[in-house]
Every structure is written in C-alpha cells, then in structure tokens.
Coordinates of C-alpha atoms in Angstrom, one line a residue:
M1 CA 188.9 -22.9 39.6
I2 CA 185.4 -21.6 38.9
R3 CA 185.1 -18.7 36.5
S4 CA 182.3 -16.9 34.7
A5 CA 182.5 -15.4 31.3
Y6 CA 181.6 -11.9 32.5
L7 CA 179.8 -9.9 35.2
R8 CA 176.8 -7.7 34.3
P9 CA 177.5 -4.0 35.2
L10 CA 175.4 -2.4 38.0
A11 CA 176.3 1.2 37.3
A12 CA 173.3 1.9 35.0
A13 CA 170.8 1.0 37.8
A14 CA 172.5 3.4 40.3
L15 CA 172.5 6.2 37.7
G16 CA 168.7 5.7 37.1
I17 CA 168.0 6.3 40.8
A18 CA 170.0 9.5 40.8
L19 CA 168.2 10.9 37.8
S20 CA 164.7 10.2 39.1
A21 CA 165.3 12.6 41.9
C22 CA 165.7 15.6 39.5
S23 CA 162.6 17.7 39.8
G24 CA 161.3 19.1 36.5
C25 CA 163.8 17.1 34.4
D26 CA 162.9 15.0 31.4
N27 CA 163.9 11.6 32.7
T28 CA 163.0 9.7 29.5
P29 CA 166.2 8.0 28.4
P30 CA 167.5 8.9 24.9
P31 CA 166.7 6.3 22.2
A32 CA 169.4 3.8 21.6
E33 CA 171.5 4.6 18.5
V34 CA 170.5 2.1 15.8
P35 CA 173.2 1.3 13.3
E36 CA 172.4 2.3 9.8
T37 CA 171.6 -0.9 7.9
G38 CA 171.2 -1.8 4.2
G39 CA 173.3 -2.3 1.1
S40 CA 174.7 -5.2 -0.9
V41 CA 178.3 -6.2 -1.3
V42 CA 179.6 -8.5 -4.1
I43 CA 182.8 -10.3 -3.1
G44 CA 185.1 -12.1 -5.5
I45 CA 186.6 -15.4 -4.1
A46 CA 189.4 -17.5 -5.4
A47 CA 187.3 -20.6 -6.4
E48 CA 184.0 -22.3 -6.3
P49 CA 183.5 -23.7 -2.7
G50 CA 183.7 -27.4 -2.3
S51 CA 181.5 -27.5 0.7
L52 CA 179.8 -25.2 3.2
L53 CA 179.7 -27.7 6.0
P54 CA 182.2 -26.6 8.7
P55 CA 184.1 -29.9 9.2
L56 CA 184.7 -30.2 5.5
V57 CA 185.9 -26.6 4.9
S58 CA 189.6 -26.4 4.0
S59 CA 190.1 -23.1 2.3
D60 CA 189.8 -19.4 3.0
H61 CA 187.1 -18.9 0.4
E62 CA 184.9 -21.5 2.1
L63 CA 185.7 -20.2 5.6
A64 CA 184.7 -16.7 4.5
I65 CA 181.1 -17.9 4.0
T66 CA 180.8 -20.5 6.8
E67 CA 182.2 -18.2 9.5
V68 CA 179.4 -15.7 9.1
V69 CA 176.6 -18.3 8.7
Y70 CA 177.7 -20.5 11.7
D71 CA 178.9 -19.6 15.2
R72 CA 181.6 -20.8 17.6
L73 CA 180.9 -21.1 21.3
A74 CA 183.1 -18.1 21.9
D75 CA 185.3 -15.9 19.8
I76 CA 189.0 -15.0 20.3
G77 CA 189.9 -11.4 21.0
P78 CA 192.0 -9.0 18.9
N79 CA 195.2 -9.8 20.9
L80 CA 194.8 -13.5 19.8
E81 CA 195.4 -14.7 23.4
T82 CA 194.9 -18.5 23.5
V83 CA 195.8 -19.2 27.1
G84 CA 192.9 -19.3 29.5
D85 CA 189.6 -17.7 28.7
A86 CA 190.1 -14.1 29.5
G87 CA 190.6 -13.0 25.9
F88 CA 187.4 -14.6 24.6
S89 CA 183.9 -13.1 24.0
P90 CA 180.6 -15.0 24.3
R91 CA 179.0 -16.2 21.1
L92 CA 176.6 -19.2 21.2
A93 CA 177.7 -19.7 24.8
S94 CA 176.5 -16.8 27.0
S95 CA 178.7 -17.9 29.9
W96 CA 180.9 -20.8 31.0
T97 CA 182.1 -22.4 34.3
W98 CA 185.3 -24.3 34.9
S99 CA 185.4 -27.3 37.2
A100 CA 187.4 -27.1 40.4
D101 CA 190.1 -29.4 38.9
S102 CA 190.0 -27.6 35.5
M103 CA 189.3 -30.9 33.8
S104 CA 185.9 -29.8 32.4
I105 CA 184.2 -26.6 31.2
A106 CA 180.4 -26.3 31.2
F107 CA 179.2 -23.9 28.5
T108 CA 175.7 -22.3 29.1
L109 CA 174.1 -21.7 25.7
N110 CA 172.4 -18.4 24.9
E111 CA 168.7 -18.9 25.5
R112 CA 167.8 -16.5 22.6
A113 CA 170.0 -18.3 20.0
R114 CA 168.0 -19.9 17.2
W115 CA 168.9 -21.8 14.1
H116 CA 168.0 -20.1 10.8
D117 CA 165.1 -22.5 10.4
G118 CA 163.6 -21.3 13.8
Q119 CA 164.6 -24.2 16.0
P120 CA 166.2 -23.4 19.4
V121 CA 169.9 -24.1 19.9
V122 CA 170.4 -27.0 22.4
S123 CA 173.3 -28.7 24.0
E124 CA 172.8 -31.8 21.7
D125 CA 173.9 -29.5 18.8
V126 CA 177.3 -29.1 20.5
R127 CA 177.7 -32.8 21.2
T128 CA 176.7 -33.8 17.7
S129 CA 179.1 -31.2 16.2
F130 CA 182.0 -32.6 18.3
R131 CA 181.1 -36.2 17.3
L132 CA 181.2 -35.4 13.6
Y133 CA 184.4 -33.3 13.7
T134 CA 186.3 -36.1 15.5
D135 CA 184.8 -39.1 13.7
P136 CA 187.6 -40.8 11.7
R137 CA 185.3 -41.2 8.7
V138 CA 185.0 -37.4 8.4
P139 CA 188.1 -35.7 6.8
A140 CA 188.0 -32.7 9.2
K141 CA 191.3 -30.9 9.1
N142 CA 190.6 -29.5 12.6
A143 CA 190.1 -33.0 14.2
P144 CA 193.8 -33.1 15.5
L145 CA 193.2 -29.8 17.3
L146 CA 190.3 -31.3 19.3
A147 CA 192.4 -34.4 20.4
N148 CA 192.7 -33.3 24.0
I149 CA 188.9 -33.2 24.4
D150 CA 187.7 -36.6 25.7
S151 CA 183.9 -36.1 25.3
V152 CA 181.0 -33.6 25.4
S153 CA 178.1 -34.3 27.8
T154 CA 174.7 -32.7 27.9
P155 CA 173.4 -32.5 31.5
D156 CA 170.5 -30.3 30.3
A157 CA 169.2 -28.7 27.1
R158 CA 171.2 -25.5 27.6
T159 CA 174.5 -26.9 29.1
A160 CA 177.3 -28.6 27.1
T161 CA 180.2 -29.8 29.2
F162 CA 183.6 -30.5 27.6
W163 CA 185.7 -33.1 29.4
F164 CA 189.4 -33.1 28.8
K165 CA 192.1 -35.8 28.8
R166 CA 194.6 -33.6 30.5
R167 CA 195.1 -30.0 31.8
S168 CA 196.6 -27.7 29.3
P169 CA 197.0 -23.9 28.9
Q170 CA 194.8 -23.9 25.8
Q171 CA 191.9 -26.0 26.9
F172 CA 189.3 -23.2 26.4
Y173 CA 190.7 -22.3 23.0
D174 CA 190.5 -26.0 22.0
A175 CA 186.9 -26.2 22.9
A176 CA 185.6 -22.8 21.8
Y177 CA 187.6 -21.9 18.6
H178 CA 188.3 -25.0 16.5
M179 CA 184.7 -26.1 16.0
F180 CA 181.6 -24.4 14.6
V181 CA 178.3 -25.7 16.1
M182 CA 175.9 -27.4 13.7
P183 CA 172.2 -28.3 14.0
S184 CA 171.8 -31.8 15.4
H185 CA 168.1 -31.9 14.3
L186 CA 169.3 -31.9 10.7
L187 CA 172.3 -34.2 11.2
R188 CA 170.9 -36.8 13.7
D189 CA 170.6 -39.7 11.3
V190 CA 173.6 -38.9 9.0
D191 CA 176.2 -41.5 8.3
P192 CA 179.5 -39.7 9.0
A193 CA 181.1 -41.4 6.0
E194 CA 178.4 -39.7 3.8
L195 CA 178.7 -36.3 5.4
A196 CA 179.9 -34.6 2.2
S197 CA 176.6 -35.4 0.5
V198 CA 174.1 -34.1 3.0
P199 CA 171.9 -31.2 2.0
L200 CA 173.6 -28.9 4.6
A201 CA 176.9 -29.1 2.6
R202 CA 175.3 -27.0 -0.1
A203 CA 172.5 -25.3 1.9
P204 CA 173.8 -24.5 5.3
V205 CA 171.6 -23.7 8.3
G206 CA 173.5 -21.8 11.0
T207 CA 173.0 -19.4 13.8
G208 CA 175.3 -16.6 12.5
R209 CA 174.3 -13.0 11.7
F210 CA 174.0 -13.9 8.0
R211 CA 171.7 -16.7 6.7
F212 CA 172.2 -18.7 3.6
V213 CA 169.8 -18.0 0.6
R214 CA 171.1 -19.8 -2.5
W215 CA 174.1 -21.4 -4.2
T216 CA 174.1 -21.2 -8.0
A217 CA 176.8 -23.5 -9.1
G218 CA 179.7 -21.7 -10.9
Q219 CA 178.0 -18.3 -10.4
R220 CA 177.3 -17.2 -6.8
V221 CA 176.6 -18.0 -3.2
E222 CA 174.2 -15.5 -1.7
I223 CA 173.6 -14.7 2.0
V224 CA 171.4 -12.1 3.7
A225 CA 171.3 -10.6 7.2
D226 CA 169.4 -12.6 9.8
T227 CA 167.3 -9.7 11.0
G228 CA 166.1 -11.5 14.2
N229 CA 169.6 -12.8 15.2
Y230 CA 170.3 -13.2 18.9
R231 CA 173.5 -11.1 18.5
G232 CA 171.8 -8.4 16.4
R233 CA 171.4 -8.2 12.7
A234 CA 174.4 -7.6 10.4
N235 CA 174.6 -4.0 9.0
L236 CA 174.5 -5.1 5.3
D237 CA 171.4 -6.5 3.8
R238 CA 173.1 -9.0 1.5
V239 CA 176.5 -10.4 0.5
I240 CA 177.1 -12.3 -2.8
F241 CA 180.2 -14.4 -3.2
V242 CA 181.3 -14.8 -6.8
P243 CA 183.9 -17.4 -7.8
A244 CA 186.7 -15.6 -9.6
P245 CA 189.5 -18.2 -10.4
D246 CA 190.9 -16.1 -13.2
F247 CA 192.8 -13.3 -11.4
G248 CA 193.0 -11.0 -14.5
A249 CA 189.3 -11.3 -15.0
A250 CA 188.6 -10.7 -11.3
I251 CA 190.6 -7.5 -11.4
V252 CA 188.7 -6.2 -14.5
T253 CA 185.4 -6.8 -12.7
L254 CA 186.7 -5.0 -9.6
F255 CA 187.6 -1.9 -11.5
T256 CA 184.4 -2.0 -13.6
G257 CA 182.3 -2.2 -10.5
E258 CA 180.9 -5.7 -11.1
I259 CA 182.4 -6.8 -7.8
D260 CA 183.0 -4.7 -4.7
F261 CA 185.8 -6.5 -2.9
F262 CA 188.7 -8.8 -3.9
S263 CA 191.8 -9.9 -2.0
P264 CA 194.7 -10.1 -2.3
L265 CA 195.7 -7.7 -5.0
R266 CA 199.1 -7.8 -6.7
P267 CA 201.7 -5.0 -6.6
E268 CA 200.9 -4.0 -10.2
N269 CA 197.3 -3.4 -9.2
L270 CA 198.1 -0.8 -6.6
E271 CA 198.9 2.0 -9.1
Q272 CA 195.7 1.4 -10.9
A273 CA 193.8 1.6 -7.7
A274 CA 195.5 4.8 -6.8
S275 CA 194.0 6.5 -9.8
S276 CA 190.6 5.0 -9.5
V277 CA 187.6 6.9 -8.1
T278 CA 185.7 3.8 -7.2
V279 CA 188.3 1.4 -5.8
R280 CA 190.6 1.9 -2.8
V281 CA 193.2 -0.3 -1.3
R282 CA 193.0 -1.6 2.3
A283 CA 196.1 -3.5 3.3
Y284 CA 195.9 -5.6 6.4
P285 CA 198.2 -8.0 8.3
T286 CA 197.7 -11.7 8.0
M287 CA 198.8 -14.9 9.6
N288 CA 200.0 -16.3 6.3
Y289 CA 203.4 -17.3 5.1
Q290 CA 204.6 -18.8 1.9
P291 CA 207.6 -21.2 1.8
L292 CA 209.3 -23.4 -0.7
A293 CA 208.5 -26.6 1.1
F294 CA 210.8 -29.5 0.6
N295 CA 209.9 -33.2 0.5
L296 CA 212.4 -34.9 2.9
R297 CA 211.0 -38.4 1.9
N298 CA 211.6 -40.4 -1.2
P299 CA 208.5 -39.8 -3.5
R300 CA 208.7 -43.5 -4.5
S301 CA 209.1 -44.9 -1.0
R302 CA 208.0 -42.7 1.9
T303 CA 210.0 -44.9 4.3
R304 CA 213.3 -43.8 2.8
P305 CA 214.9 -40.3 2.7
H306 CA 214.7 -38.1 -0.5
P307 CA 217.8 -38.8 -2.5
V308 CA 218.7 -35.1 -2.6
L309 CA 216.5 -33.2 -0.1
G310 CA 216.7 -35.8 2.6
E311 CA 220.2 -34.4 3.4
V312 CA 220.2 -31.4 5.8
A313 CA 223.4 -30.0 4.3
V314 CA 221.7 -29.7 0.9
R315 CA 218.7 -28.0 2.3
R316 CA 220.8 -25.5 4.3
A317 CA 223.0 -24.8 1.2
L318 CA 219.9 -24.2 -1.0
S319 CA 218.5 -21.8 1.6
M320 CA 221.8 -20.0 1.9
A321 CA 221.9 -19.6 -1.9
T322 CA 218.5 -17.9 -1.9
N323 CA 218.4 -14.1 -1.8
R324 CA 215.0 -13.9 -0.1
E325 CA 215.1 -10.2 0.2
R326 CA 215.5 -9.7 -3.5
I327 CA 212.7 -12.2 -4.3
V328 CA 210.3 -10.5 -2.0
R329 CA 211.0 -7.0 -3.3
A330 CA 210.8 -8.2 -6.9
V331 CA 207.6 -10.0 -6.5
F332 CA 205.7 -8.2 -3.7
D333 CA 207.3 -4.8 -3.6
S334 CA 206.1 -3.2 -0.4
I335 CA 203.3 -5.6 0.4
G336 CA 205.4 -8.5 1.5
R337 CA 208.0 -9.2 4.1
V338 CA 210.8 -11.8 4.3
A339 CA 209.4 -14.7 6.4
I340 CA 211.0 -15.5 9.7
G341 CA 210.0 -19.2 9.7
P342 CA 206.9 -21.4 10.1
S343 CA 205.1 -18.6 11.9
T344 CA 204.5 -14.9 11.5
R345 CA 206.0 -12.1 13.5
I346 CA 202.7 -11.2 15.0
S347 CA 202.7 -14.5 16.8
L348 CA 206.3 -14.4 18.1
P349 CA 207.4 -12.8 21.3
N350 CA 210.8 -11.7 20.0
D351 CA 211.9 -12.7 16.5
S352 CA 215.2 -10.7 16.9
L353 CA 216.5 -13.6 19.0
L354 CA 216.3 -16.0 16.1
R355 CA 219.3 -16.7 13.7
P356 CA 218.0 -17.4 10.2
L357 CA 220.4 -18.9 7.7
P358 CA 222.2 -16.1 6.0
Y359 CA 222.3 -15.4 2.3
D360 CA 225.8 -16.4 1.5
V361 CA 226.5 -18.0 -2.0
A362 CA 230.2 -18.7 -1.2
A363 CA 229.2 -20.5 2.0
S364 CA 226.5 -22.4 0.2
R365 CA 229.0 -23.7 -2.4
A366 CA 231.5 -24.7 0.3
L367 CA 228.9 -26.6 2.2
L368 CA 227.8 -28.5 -0.9
D369 CA 231.5 -29.3 -1.6
S370 CA 232.1 -30.6 1.9
A371 CA 229.0 -32.8 1.7
G372 CA 230.3 -34.4 -1.5
W373 CA 228.0 -32.6 -4.0
V374 CA 230.5 -31.5 -6.6
V375 CA 230.4 -30.3 -10.2
Q376 CA 231.4 -33.0 -12.7
A377 CA 233.7 -32.2 -15.6
G378 CA 231.8 -30.8 -18.5
D379 CA 228.6 -30.2 -16.5
S380 CA 227.4 -27.2 -14.5
I381 CA 225.2 -29.3 -12.2
R382 CA 226.5 -30.9 -9.1
A383 CA 226.2 -34.6 -8.4
K384 CA 227.0 -37.1 -5.6
N385 CA 227.3 -40.9 -6.2
G386 CA 225.7 -40.5 -9.6
V387 CA 222.7 -38.5 -8.3
R388 CA 222.3 -35.1 -9.7
L389 CA 221.4 -32.1 -7.5
A390 CA 218.0 -31.7 -9.1
M391 CA 214.5 -31.0 -8.0
E392 CA 211.1 -30.1 -9.5
I393 CA 209.1 -27.3 -7.9
L394 CA 205.3 -27.6 -8.1
V395 CA 203.5 -24.3 -8.6
P396 CA 199.7 -23.7 -8.6
S397 CA 198.9 -22.4 -12.1
I398 CA 196.6 -19.7 -10.8
S399 CA 199.2 -18.0 -8.7
L400 CA 201.3 -15.6 -10.6
T401 CA 203.3 -14.5 -7.5
R402 CA 204.3 -18.0 -6.6
D403 CA 205.2 -18.6 -10.2
R404 CA 207.5 -15.6 -10.2
M405 CA 209.1 -16.7 -7.0
A406 CA 209.7 -20.1 -8.4
V407 CA 211.4 -18.6 -11.5
L408 CA 213.7 -16.4 -9.4
L409 CA 214.5 -19.4 -7.2
Q410 CA 215.4 -21.4 -10.3
Q411 CA 217.8 -18.8 -11.4
Q412 CA 219.4 -18.3 -8.0
L413 CA 219.9 -22.0 -7.2
R414 CA 221.4 -22.7 -10.6
A415 CA 224.3 -20.4 -9.5
V416 CA 225.4 -23.0 -6.9
G417 CA 225.0 -26.0 -9.3
A418 CA 221.3 -27.0 -8.7
D419 CA 219.1 -28.1 -11.6
V420 CA 215.6 -26.8 -10.8
S421 CA 212.6 -27.4 -13.0
I422 CA 209.1 -25.9 -12.6
Q423 CA 205.8 -27.8 -13.0
R424 CA 202.7 -25.7 -13.1
L425 CA 199.6 -27.6 -12.1
E426 CA 195.9 -26.9 -11.6
V427 CA 195.1 -26.6 -7.9
N428 CA 193.3 -29.9 -7.4
A429 CA 196.0 -31.8 -9.3
L430 CA 198.7 -30.1 -7.2
I431 CA 196.9 -31.0 -4.0
E432 CA 196.7 -34.6 -5.1
R433 CA 200.4 -34.7 -5.8
I434 CA 201.2 -33.2 -2.4
N435 CA 198.8 -35.4 -0.5
N436 CA 200.4 -38.5 -2.1
G437 CA 203.9 -37.4 -1.4
G438 CA 204.8 -37.4 -5.1
F439 CA 206.9 -34.3 -5.3
D440 CA 210.3 -32.8 -4.6
A441 CA 209.2 -29.3 -3.5
F442 CA 206.2 -27.1 -3.8
M443 CA 205.4 -23.4 -3.5
G444 CA 203.2 -23.4 -0.4
G445 CA 200.8 -21.0 1.3
F446 CA 200.1 -21.7 5.0
T447 CA 197.5 -19.9 7.2
T448 CA 198.4 -20.2 10.8
S449 CA 195.9 -20.4 13.7
P450 CA 196.2 -18.1 16.7
G451 CA 198.6 -19.7 19.2
Y452 CA 201.0 -22.3 18.1
V453 CA 198.9 -25.4 17.4
G454 CA 199.8 -25.1 13.7
L455 CA 203.4 -25.9 14.4
R456 CA 202.5 -29.4 15.7
Q457 CA 199.9 -30.0 12.9
T458 CA 202.1 -28.8 10.0
W459 CA 205.7 -29.4 11.0
S460 CA 206.0 -31.9 13.9
T461 CA 206.2 -35.7 13.6
R462 CA 202.6 -36.0 14.7
G463 CA 201.6 -34.1 11.5
I464 CA 202.9 -36.8 9.2
G465 CA 200.1 -38.8 7.6
S466 CA 196.6 -38.4 6.5
D467 CA 195.5 -36.5 9.6
G468 CA 198.1 -33.9 9.5
L469 CA 199.6 -31.2 7.2
N470 CA 203.3 -32.2 7.4
Y471 CA 203.4 -33.1 3.7
G472 CA 207.3 -33.0 3.5
G473 CA 207.8 -35.5 6.4
Y474 CA 210.0 -33.3 8.5
S475 CA 210.8 -35.0 11.8
N476 CA 213.1 -33.8 14.6
P477 CA 212.5 -35.0 18.3
V478 CA 214.1 -31.7 19.6
F479 CA 211.6 -29.7 17.6
D480 CA 208.7 -32.0 18.7
A481 CA 209.6 -31.8 22.4
N482 CA 209.8 -28.0 22.4
V483 CA 206.5 -27.6 20.6
D484 CA 205.0 -30.0 23.1
S485 CA 206.4 -27.7 25.9
V486 CA 204.9 -24.6 24.1
L487 CA 201.5 -26.2 24.1
T488 CA 201.5 -27.7 27.6
S489 CA 203.5 -25.4 29.9
F490 CA 201.5 -23.0 32.1
D491 CA 204.7 -20.9 32.7
R492 CA 204.9 -18.1 30.1
T493 CA 208.6 -17.8 30.4
V494 CA 209.0 -21.6 29.7
T495 CA 206.7 -21.3 26.8
Q496 CA 208.6 -18.5 25.2
R497 CA 211.9 -20.2 25.6
A498 CA 210.6 -23.4 24.2
L499 CA 209.1 -21.6 21.2
L500 CA 212.4 -19.9 20.4
R501 CA 214.2 -23.3 20.7
A502 CA 211.7 -25.0 18.4
M503 CA 211.9 -22.2 15.9
Q504 CA 215.7 -22.1 15.9
T505 CA 215.8 -25.9 15.5
I506 CA 213.6 -25.9 12.4
L507 CA 215.5 -22.9 10.9
D508 CA 218.7 -24.9 11.3
D509 CA 217.1 -28.0 9.7
A510 CA 215.8 -26.0 6.8
P511 CA 212.8 -28.3 5.7
A512 CA 211.7 -25.3 3.7
I513 CA 213.0 -22.0 2.4
W514 CA 211.0 -19.4 4.3
L515 CA 210.2 -16.9 1.6
V516 CA 207.5 -14.3 2.4
E517 CA 205.1 -13.3 5.1
D518 CA 202.0 -11.8 3.6
R519 CA 200.5 -8.4 4.1
A520 CA 197.4 -8.6 2.1
P521 CA 196.1 -5.6 0.1
A522 CA 192.4 -5.8 -0.7
G523 CA 190.6 -3.8 -3.4
M524 CA 187.4 -2.4 -2.1
H525 CA 184.6 -0.1 -3.5
T526 CA 184.9 3.3 -1.9
R527 CA 181.3 3.3 -0.8
I528 CA 182.0 0.5 1.8
E529 CA 183.1 1.3 5.3
P530 CA 184.6 -2.0 6.6
G531 CA 186.0 -0.9 9.9
T532 CA 189.0 -2.9 10.9
L533 CA 190.0 -5.9 8.8
P534 CA 191.1 -8.5 11.4
V535 CA 194.3 -10.5 11.2
T536 CA 192.2 -13.6 11.5
G537 CA 190.6 -13.0 8.1
W538 CA 188.9 -10.0 6.5
W539 CA 185.6 -11.9 6.7
H540 CA 185.7 -12.0 10.5
G541 CA 184.3 -8.5 10.7
L542 CA 181.9 -8.8 7.7
P543 CA 178.7 -8.3 9.8
E544 CA 180.0 -4.9 10.8
W545 CA 180.6 -3.6 7.3
R546 CA 178.3 -0.8 6.3
I547 CA 177.3 1.3 3.3
P548 CA 176.1 4.9 4.2
A549 CA 172.7 5.7 2.6
D550 CA 174.1 8.6 0.6
R551 CA 176.7 6.4 -1.1
R552 CA 174.5 3.6 -2.2
I553 CA 174.2 2.4 -5.8
E554 CA 171.4 0.6 -7.5
R555 CA 172.3 -2.9 -6.3
D556 CA 172.3 -1.7 -2.7
R557 CA 168.6 -1.1 -2.9
F558 CA 167.9 -4.7 -2.1
G559 CA 165.2 -3.9 0.5
L560 CA 165.6 -6.8 2.9
A561 CA 162.4 -7.3 4.9
E562 CA 162.9 -7.2 8.6
S563 CA 160.8 -10.3 9.3
N564 CA 163.2 -13.2 8.5

C-alpha cells in the first residue's frame, strides 16, 4: 500500500479566480493573523537533569526540555491512535510513503528544516540517531521499542527509509514516535560507549521550536524561541527550567512569583491556590499510575522466587486487604482515582469488563490461612515454615504522597497479619536498589506510552533484565501471549479481546497493588494562557503557550531578537 501523509488543498486557488472577477472590489487578501509573541516563563522541575541527549533521557523533567528542543519525524494526534499513520502529523518528515508490501516506510524530510547551528537536516541524521538508540553500549530505555526496525537506509539526502523485520499494526508509530532525530554532523565520530560525555549531552543542538541557550548547573536550563524555525516560532520568547527538588520550597517560590509553573501540586495546595490572585490550578489527565510493585524474585538470588511475595496467594491476599479507595481519598482527595491496573482508563476500550480483586479483609485472612500463613501463638504476625509474612517498602524520600500511601498500607496490611516496614531513600539510591533487584516492594510511578507497548516493556517476561523495566520479575506466558496479540493483530476486535485477557490475567496474578491513577493539578501564573495541557505531557504544547502583552511583568520584557 502506498500512502502520502497529506494532500494539499486546492480550494484556495479556485476562490482566488472567483474574486478576481469582482469589478471595483479590493482583491488584496487580508494580512495573515500573526500570533502575539513574547514573554518569559520560569518552570520548576523535580530535579537537575542528568542529560539532555534524547537516548539518555529517562525522566519527565528531562523530557520536558528535550521534546521542545528536538523533533520526531511525526507527532501523534490527540486521540493517541498508534495503528497505522492516519493519526499522525508531519514534523521533521513532510511526507512518507509505504512500500507495496508494507515492509518499509520512506520518510521525506522537510527541505526547510535546519539544525539550530544552521546546518540542513539530512537523512544521515535519521540513520545516525537510529544507530545510537539501538547500540547495545547506549543505555537507551526506548531501544526495545525500536526492535522491529531492522535498519534505516538513506537513498538520498532527503529520504530516510525504515526497513522492518515483520509487519505489525504499529510500524509507523515505532519509527516516528520513539526516537528524536539528532545531528549526525555533531555525532559522527562519537564512541557509543562514551555518548553520555559528548558536549551535546549538556548543550543540545536540535530542530525544535525552542533552541538551547545555557545550562547553569544546579540553577537553571534556559531555552529561547527559534525565530526562524521551519514550523514557525514558539509564542514565548524564553523558558527557564529551575531544579526544585524540595517540594515545600518549590511551592513557596510558586506563590511568591519566583517561578510561574509547577506540577503536580498536592491536595493541600489547592485551597491556597484558590485564594491566590497570581496562581491558578490547571488539572489535566495523565497516562501515569502508581502501584505498590512487588518483587517476585528472591533479592539474594534472582533465579529463585521471593520467600514471601513469590506466592500468588500472598499477593492476592495483600491486595484484598488494601482499601485502595480510602487510601486514594485520604492522600489525593479529588485529584486521584483508584487505578484499574498497569494502564490508565484513557487507554482501555472498556474497563468495566475487568474484575479487579475486591477489598475484602475476611477473604484475605481466609486465603492466607488456606495457603499455610498462620498467626503463631503469642505473635500477631503470620508465618509459614518459619518465614514471617514480612516485607520492606522502598519509598522515594522526596515524595510525600507515596510516603503517605506507604504508611496507610502498613496499617491496613498489619490487620491481616503482615509485618510491613518502610525504608525512605534518596531517589538515586532507590533506583540503584530497584535496578539490582535488592528489594521486597517499592512505591512506583509509571508513565505509559500511547498504545500498549509499555505492557511488554514493564510487565512481560521480555521486560526482565537490563533492557527492560520489569523490575519485579513478573512472568506469565498467558499474559505474554495476549500482549503479543495486542501488538501484532490487525483486527481491532482481536486486539481488544486480547488486551482485556492480558489485563485480567495480571490483575488475578497481583504482581502489584494498583493504587492510584494520576490526574495532575498544575500551579500556573494567571498571566499565562497555555491552551490545552496534553495527556502526553504538559510540555508537549509548550510552544503554543502565550502571555498577552497587557499581562506581562518585568521578566517578560526579555526582548528576543528575531534574527536567531
């Protein structure tokens, strides 16, 4: 099948002919409306970036910067459709053509696209980017999502052709969405093993509507509008990202006006925002969920099951002993929703068909009894064959909401005879423990991708190991087979049935307690008009944010020259 990205409309030409026949009329077309530009926004982010080179980006606060400095070949639409190409809009690629057998897609690059250093974008940039993303020496988290792409060829300077190993419904999504294009002329001689140390990691050169200016360690990352950008300049002149790892301090700076945007707020901040004349709350849906993720493998020997959590009856009982509704209401009030599983409702065709484990303390106790986990004389904690029903929950020390959930879980699980302790760790120390498998359970936060590729990466057997995100070692061939069907079937009915079977399987196996699905409230200065905050991330629409001239404050008078 051969298909073009879009057809240019002919209606305007016909209209011009009709108007020219009007005697005595002023046929001069009205000037095109130019969006009002200008203003500076200061954004608080959770931590100092580790890198601004796309393959090395692993967190939202890094992605918020790199996504507006770099470009994908095409961008996904608001309905998040990942099958075929109809839902995608051109970015670096102005058009694309499928081969007759659908085993390759040729992307034609926009002839006006330029790197921020002035060099033209060429097909070698795409090939080099793919090579670095998929090189085993580069720790790119998106590498598994590019596994169906065999290679990228460059028949000419403006054409990059992706060759696939097999046909799949999400071929276009794989090629266009999971990879930002990087400048080959600045990466040509780089050793992939040394990618983290190249200058681009701290001083990115992209094609996006914002260009990098400076990174002052521990203080700020500054970007400005690329005024000659091939897609049009961003409305704002300048955006400054300020690391704000201390949540309390970040909130103070938001309400004193030192920063203009911070997300997410906590429930206790909403009342303060309601009485503020400078801060308003913009809540937006996300693709994030937060579970208590169990380690199903023995922390001392990953080839053996966890002595407690390796048993499905224990995990089911712990889940049934958890009043998730009470936890979500107590911690998140109205800005959270009980999670449905390892996805969000926005991605599911019909979550009402799923049967989550019920909250039933009596049934939880009975299940533990039947599995041989019983309370010993003189002890309130259950045990089996000399092993106590005990686990340690790892919590990131900067997250008050996850800490609160952990404390409530500790209380609720003790009621069925489980001994739960809480270990609060700095983020990097927590990540190291999780990566090494040295944990019982952790309070996790997962951001899903459009479509269902995240199910394979995070929860299938393929996701176990250094290349995946299945830290707890969950493995079930029924789940794996149904996820494979979801990602390979061209029949939407088959896909939806397989998705529901996969979801029900993992709900029954309980490798996690599915706690909360986020609805993120952002605090924002009232002078800013952000438009829609997309579900794919508030930063996705950052180039369209604007500050009307009559609302600007002193820092908005940045005066960006229109020559860069």
